[in-house]
mmCIF file of C-alpha atoms in Angstrom:
data_model
loop_
_atom_site.group_PDB
_atom_site.id
_atom_site.type_symbol
_atom_site.label_atom_id
_atom_site.label_comp_id
_atom_site.label_asym_id
_atom_site.label_seq_id
_atom_site.Cartn_x
_atom_site.Cartn_y
_atom_site.Cartn_z
ATOM 1 C CA ALA A 6 99.451 103.815 159.006
ATOM 2 C CA GLN A 7 96.887 106.596 158.832
ATOM 3 C CA SER A 8 96.789 109.883 156.401
ATOM 4 C CA VAL A 9 94.001 112.466 156.392
ATOM 5 C CA THR A 10 94.185 114.649 153.447
ATOM 6 C CA GLN A 11 92.173 118.096 153.150
ATOM 7 C CA LEU A 12 91.683 118.936 149.834
ATOM 8 C CA ASP A 13 91.247 122.627 150.167
ATOM 9 C CA SER A 14 94.031 124.389 151.569
ATOM 10 C CA GLN A 15 92.128 127.761 151.401
ATOM 11 C CA VAL A 16 87.813 128.519 151.204
ATOM 12 C CA PRO A 17 86.699 131.874 150.845
ATOM 13 C CA VAL A 18 83.100 132.259 151.140
ATOM 14 C CA PHE A 19 80.591 134.947 151.756
ATOM 15 C CA GLU A 20 78.293 135.246 154.924
ATOM 16 C CA GLU A 21 75.601 133.445 154.834
ATOM 17 C CA ALA A 22 76.414 131.011 152.129
ATOM 18 C CA PRO A 23 76.750 127.381 152.464
ATOM 19 C CA VAL A 24 80.166 125.662 152.865
ATOM 20 C CA GLU A 25 81.749 122.327 152.510
ATOM 21 C CA LEU A 26 85.475 121.549 153.830
ATOM 22 C CA ARG A 27 86.543 118.427 152.449
ATOM 23 C CA CYS A 28 88.232 115.592 153.892
ATOM 24 C CA ASN A 29 89.459 111.975 153.250
ATOM 25 C CA TYR A 30 91.198 109.311 155.159
ATOM 26 C CA SER A 31 93.541 106.495 154.548
ATOM 27 C CA SER A 32 93.259 103.740 157.310
ATOM 28 C CA SER A 33 93.753 99.803 157.695
ATOM 29 C CA VAL A 34 91.765 99.997 160.690
ATOM 30 C CA SER A 35 88.684 101.251 161.804
ATOM 31 C CA VAL A 36 89.133 104.836 163.235
ATOM 32 C CA TYR A 37 87.483 107.572 165.112
ATOM 33 C CA LEU A 38 87.100 110.974 163.098
ATOM 34 C CA PHE A 39 87.093 114.758 164.650
ATOM 35 C CA TRP A 40 87.119 118.248 163.271
ATOM 36 C CA TYR A 41 88.756 120.724 165.219
ATOM 37 C CA VAL A 42 88.809 124.345 165.160
ATOM 38 C CA GLN A 43 91.774 126.460 165.477
ATOM 39 C CA TYR A 44 91.654 130.550 166.028
ATOM 40 C CA PRO A 45 94.884 132.917 165.444
ATOM 41 C CA ASN A 46 97.110 132.142 168.454
ATOM 42 C CA GLN A 47 94.802 129.629 169.830
ATOM 43 C CA GLY A 48 94.623 126.088 170.914
ATOM 44 C CA LEU A 49 92.383 123.461 168.993
ATOM 45 C CA GLN A 50 88.653 123.385 169.993
ATOM 46 C CA LEU A 51 86.823 120.080 168.900
ATOM 47 C CA LEU A 52 83.834 120.890 166.871
ATOM 48 C CA LEU A 53 82.535 117.700 166.460
ATOM 49 C CA LYS A 54 83.406 113.758 166.484
ATOM 50 C CA TYR A 55 82.446 110.282 164.986
ATOM 51 C CA LEU A 56 82.781 107.347 167.364
ATOM 52 C CA SER A 57 80.129 105.059 165.940
ATOM 53 C CA GLY A 58 76.767 104.742 165.162
ATOM 54 C CA SER A 59 74.804 107.514 163.443
ATOM 55 C CA THR A 60 76.953 108.589 160.527
ATOM 56 C CA LEU A 61 75.816 112.080 160.613
ATOM 57 C CA VAL A 62 77.362 114.311 163.768
ATOM 58 C CA GLU A 63 76.165 117.605 164.338
ATOM 59 C CA SER A 64 77.735 120.476 166.578
ATOM 60 C CA ILE A 65 75.922 123.140 168.745
ATOM 61 C CA ASN A 66 77.248 125.847 166.499
ATOM 62 C CA GLY A 67 75.434 124.650 163.246
ATOM 63 C CA PHE A 68 78.310 122.637 161.728
ATOM 64 C CA GLU A 69 77.488 118.899 160.386
ATOM 65 C CA ALA A 70 80.203 116.488 159.020
ATOM 66 C CA GLU A 71 78.952 113.009 157.737
ATOM 67 C CA PHE A 72 81.091 109.602 158.058
ATOM 68 C CA ASN A 73 81.125 107.985 154.402
ATOM 69 C CA LYS A 74 82.854 104.660 154.836
ATOM 70 C CA SER A 75 82.891 103.576 151.312
ATOM 71 C CA GLN A 76 84.275 106.879 150.256
ATOM 72 C CA THR A 77 86.655 107.078 153.320
ATOM 73 C CA SER A 78 85.364 110.576 153.754
ATOM 74 C CA PHE A 79 84.198 113.000 156.741
ATOM 75 C CA HIS A 80 83.428 115.995 154.875
ATOM 76 C CA LEU A 81 82.633 119.314 157.266
ATOM 77 C CA ARG A 82 79.407 121.399 156.068
ATOM 78 C CA LYS A 83 77.712 124.599 157.397
ATOM 79 C CA PRO A 84 74.501 125.367 155.580
ATOM 80 C CA SER A 85 75.097 129.068 156.383
ATOM 81 C CA VAL A 86 78.643 131.066 157.729
ATOM 82 C CA HIS A 87 78.971 133.685 159.658
ATOM 83 C CA ILE A 88 82.098 136.025 160.226
ATOM 84 C CA SER A 89 82.898 134.661 163.348
ATOM 85 C CA ASP A 90 83.414 131.258 161.488
ATOM 86 C CA THR A 91 86.538 132.442 159.787
ATOM 87 C CA ALA A 92 89.417 130.074 161.359
ATOM 88 C CA GLU A 93 91.438 127.476 160.513
ATOM 89 C CA TYR A 94 89.708 123.994 160.523
ATOM 90 C CA PHE A 95 91.527 120.708 160.961
ATOM 91 C CA CYS A 96 90.331 117.440 160.531
ATOM 92 C CA ALA A 97 91.951 114.474 162.531
ATOM 93 C CA VAL A 98 91.619 110.378 163.113
ATOM 94 C CA SER A 99 92.435 108.239 165.797
ATOM 95 C CA ASP A 100 93.209 104.556 165.996
ATOM 96 C CA PRO A 101 90.618 102.952 168.474
ATOM 97 C CA GLY A 102 93.101 100.520 169.212
ATOM 98 C CA GLY A 103 95.528 102.730 170.320
ATOM 99 C CA TYR A 104 96.268 105.705 172.675
ATOM 100 C CA ASN A 105 94.285 108.328 171.022
ATOM 101 C CA LYS A 106 96.997 109.498 168.941
ATOM 102 C CA LEU A 107 95.614 112.604 166.474
ATOM 103 C CA ILE A 108 96.865 112.301 162.979
ATOM 104 C CA PHE A 109 96.099 115.524 161.621
ATOM 105 C CA GLY A 110 95.268 116.768 157.979
ATOM 106 C CA ALA A 111 97.228 119.704 156.929
ATOM 107 C CA GLY A 112 94.139 122.231 157.622
ATOM 108 C CA THR A 113 91.861 124.407 155.782
ATOM 109 C CA ARG A 114 91.789 127.873 156.292
ATOM 110 C CA LEU A 115 87.816 129.124 155.831
ATOM 111 C CA ALA A 116 87.938 133.043 154.996
ATOM 112 C CA VAL A 117 84.137 134.154 155.574
ATOM 113 C CA HIS A 118 83.911 137.719 153.862
ATOM 114 C CA PRO A 119 81.057 140.104 154.382
ATOM 115 C CA ASP B 13 85.908 125.269 184.774
ATOM 116 C CA ALA B 14 88.079 122.422 184.454
ATOM 117 C CA MET B 15 90.494 122.870 181.856
ATOM 118 C CA VAL B 16 93.936 122.543 180.223
ATOM 119 C CA ILE B 17 96.229 125.379 180.948
ATOM 120 C CA GLN B 18 99.645 126.096 179.387
ATOM 121 C CA ASN B 19 101.943 128.413 180.754
ATOM 122 C CA PRO B 20 103.246 130.558 179.213
ATOM 123 C CA ARG B 21 101.348 131.395 176.392
ATOM 124 C CA TYR B 22 104.269 132.894 174.812
ATOM 125 C CA GLN B 23 108.296 132.207 174.900
ATOM 126 C CA VAL B 24 111.480 133.438 173.454
ATOM 127 C CA THR B 25 114.500 131.882 174.155
ATOM 128 C CA GLN B 26 117.918 132.234 172.849
ATOM 129 C CA PHE B 27 119.437 129.802 170.469
ATOM 130 C CA GLY B 28 120.923 126.924 172.440
ATOM 131 C CA LYS B 29 119.565 127.916 175.978
ATOM 132 C CA PRO B 30 117.342 125.461 177.594
ATOM 133 C CA VAL B 31 113.647 126.111 177.918
ATOM 134 C CA THR B 32 110.725 124.547 179.444
ATOM 135 C CA LEU B 33 107.056 124.829 178.824
ATOM 136 C CA SER B 34 104.317 123.938 181.111
ATOM 137 C CA CYS B 35 101.358 122.405 180.792
ATOM 138 C CA SER B 36 98.596 121.716 183.851
ATOM 139 C CA GLN B 37 95.207 119.925 184.050
ATOM 140 C CA THR B 38 92.265 119.801 186.252
ATOM 141 C CA LEU B 39 90.409 116.909 184.139
ATOM 142 C CA ASN B 40 92.021 114.261 185.914
ATOM 143 C CA HIS B 41 93.023 112.626 182.985
ATOM 144 C CA ASN B 42 95.356 109.460 182.593
ATOM 145 C CA VAL B 43 96.662 110.677 179.191
ATOM 146 C CA MET B 44 98.728 113.929 178.295
ATOM 147 C CA TYR B 45 100.143 114.670 174.971
ATOM 148 C CA TRP B 46 102.299 117.180 173.495
ATOM 149 C CA TYR B 47 101.892 118.186 169.919
ATOM 150 C CA GLN B 48 104.283 120.450 167.907
ATOM 151 C CA GLN B 49 102.890 122.999 165.295
ATOM 152 C CA LYS B 50 104.564 124.577 162.854
ATOM 153 C CA SER B 51 103.294 127.682 161.191
ATOM 154 C CA SER B 52 101.049 127.008 158.551
ATOM 155 C CA GLN B 53 101.098 123.096 159.137
ATOM 156 C CA ALA B 54 99.077 120.390 161.143
ATOM 157 C CA PRO B 55 100.107 119.828 165.075
ATOM 158 C CA LYS B 56 102.380 116.883 165.043
ATOM 159 C CA LEU B 57 102.747 114.334 168.233
ATOM 160 C CA LEU B 58 106.017 114.687 169.971
ATOM 161 C CA PHE B 59 105.311 112.037 172.827
ATOM 162 C CA HIS B 60 102.385 111.291 175.228
ATOM 163 C CA TYR B 61 102.304 109.946 178.894
ATOM 164 C CA TYR B 62 99.693 106.921 179.896
ATOM 165 C CA ASP B 63 99.429 107.874 183.711
ATOM 166 C CA LYS B 64 103.483 107.911 184.377
ATOM 167 C CA ASP B 65 104.347 105.593 181.385
ATOM 168 C CA PHE B 66 106.550 107.874 178.653
ATOM 169 C CA ASN B 67 105.861 107.313 175.003
ATOM 170 C CA ASN B 68 108.152 108.598 172.640
ATOM 171 C CA GLU B 69 107.030 109.061 168.856
ATOM 172 C CA ALA B 70 109.723 107.161 166.675
ATOM 173 C CA ASP B 71 110.723 110.796 164.777
ATOM 174 C CA THR B 72 110.801 113.021 168.223
ATOM 175 C CA PRO B 73 114.347 114.657 167.936
ATOM 176 C CA ASP B 74 116.580 113.634 171.486
ATOM 177 C CA ASN B 75 116.375 117.562 172.053
ATOM 178 C CA PHE B 76 112.762 117.200 173.538
ATOM 179 C CA GLN B 77 112.206 115.452 176.670
ATOM 180 C CA SER B 78 109.236 115.332 178.958
ATOM 181 C CA ARG B 79 108.353 114.950 183.049
ATOM 182 C CA ARG B 80 105.341 114.234 184.603
ATOM 183 C CA PRO B 81 105.757 114.751 187.972
ATOM 184 C CA ASN B 82 101.901 114.223 188.947
ATOM 185 C CA THR B 83 98.844 113.595 187.255
ATOM 186 C CA SER B 84 98.262 117.274 186.873
ATOM 187 C CA PHE B 85 101.167 118.550 185.522
ATOM 188 C CA CYS B 86 103.483 117.762 182.201
ATOM 189 C CA PHE B 87 106.265 119.731 181.054
ATOM 190 C CA LEU B 88 107.784 120.085 177.716
ATOM 191 C CA ASP B 89 112.069 120.394 177.767
ATOM 192 C CA ILE B 90 113.992 121.371 175.036
ATOM 193 C CA ARG B 91 117.549 121.030 175.692
ATOM 194 C CA SER B 92 119.326 123.191 172.832
ATOM 195 C CA PRO B 93 116.528 124.955 171.304
ATOM 196 C CA GLY B 94 117.394 125.652 167.187
ATOM 197 C CA LEU B 95 115.760 127.874 164.749
ATOM 198 C CA GLY B 96 113.757 125.173 163.755
ATOM 199 C CA ASP B 97 112.374 124.647 166.919
ATOM 200 C CA ALA B 98 110.313 127.793 166.981
ATOM 201 C CA ALA B 99 106.589 126.331 166.884
ATOM 202 C CA MET B 100 102.879 126.539 168.683
ATOM 203 C CA TYR B 101 103.451 123.691 171.287
ATOM 204 C CA LEU B 102 99.985 122.148 172.438
ATOM 205 C CA CYS B 103 99.407 120.056 175.176
ATOM 206 C CA ALA B 104 96.415 118.148 175.375
ATOM 207 C CA THR B 105 94.773 115.541 177.570
ATOM 208 C CA SER B 106 92.642 112.530 177.467
ATOM 209 C CA ARG B 107 90.497 110.419 179.720
ATOM 210 C CA ASP B 108 92.013 107.279 179.331
ATOM 211 C CA HIS B 109 92.527 105.305 175.734
ATOM 212 C CA GLY B 110 89.476 103.989 175.669
ATOM 213 C CA GLN B 111 88.003 107.883 175.640
ATOM 214 C CA PRO B 112 89.348 109.108 172.427
ATOM 215 C CA GLU B 113 88.121 113.362 172.966
ATOM 216 C CA ALA B 114 91.289 115.131 173.792
ATOM 217 C CA PHE B 115 91.093 118.743 175.332
ATOM 218 C CA PHE B 116 93.637 120.766 174.256
ATOM 219 C CA GLY B 117 95.403 123.793 176.000
ATOM 220 C CA GLN B 118 95.798 127.532 174.751
ATOM 221 C CA GLY B 119 98.913 126.701 173.607
ATOM 222 C CA THR B 120 102.594 128.092 173.959
ATOM 223 C CA ARG B 121 104.319 130.139 171.106
ATOM 224 C CA LEU B 122 108.022 129.623 171.237
ATOM 225 C CA THR B 123 110.311 131.877 169.608
ATOM 226 C CA VAL B 124 114.095 131.068 168.796
ATOM 227 C CA VAL B 125 116.184 134.032 168.697
#
């Protein structure tokens, strides 16, 4: 069985500061890894994904995440956050041999303050 | 733009009164999913369709049913909503089993009174 642990339920940060949202996973098989962002009363938007290849993946709005197989981690980072980055962030895994069922972590609420 | 559309965005239903939530997609994806997200919790898969094949998660209550009359539409039926069924219901699609990226709709927030 797979599981995802997001180590921080809330992360407060000041605008233009760097941030890291931590994600660890557990799986007996290879996995795909994802970060989704959710704004209040909205659906989930894919932020970035790791399927294979380069372990560092980047999004168009400045976020990046690095797959670390030995540490079973997929932490999300941004060097300088904006007020508009305030949202809930979910880390998720899926089984490549399955039907793309997503197993989500509990989420991290990023609160960016001016 | 191609997308996943859920209607309505907000639904209020009475305790025990059947309710149906709808999802449509213009992506022509084979797989459609329904997730339940309770307040301040992670989304949890209820079931999914691969084309016309229905797949129920083992712990999905019998109170939840689904229909997929064609590729574009998928419905979530809650036969007798209880207070504990109040949640955001998220519909998602993916192209195929080998294409893992899932596209989510905006969700329907269900309130049970």
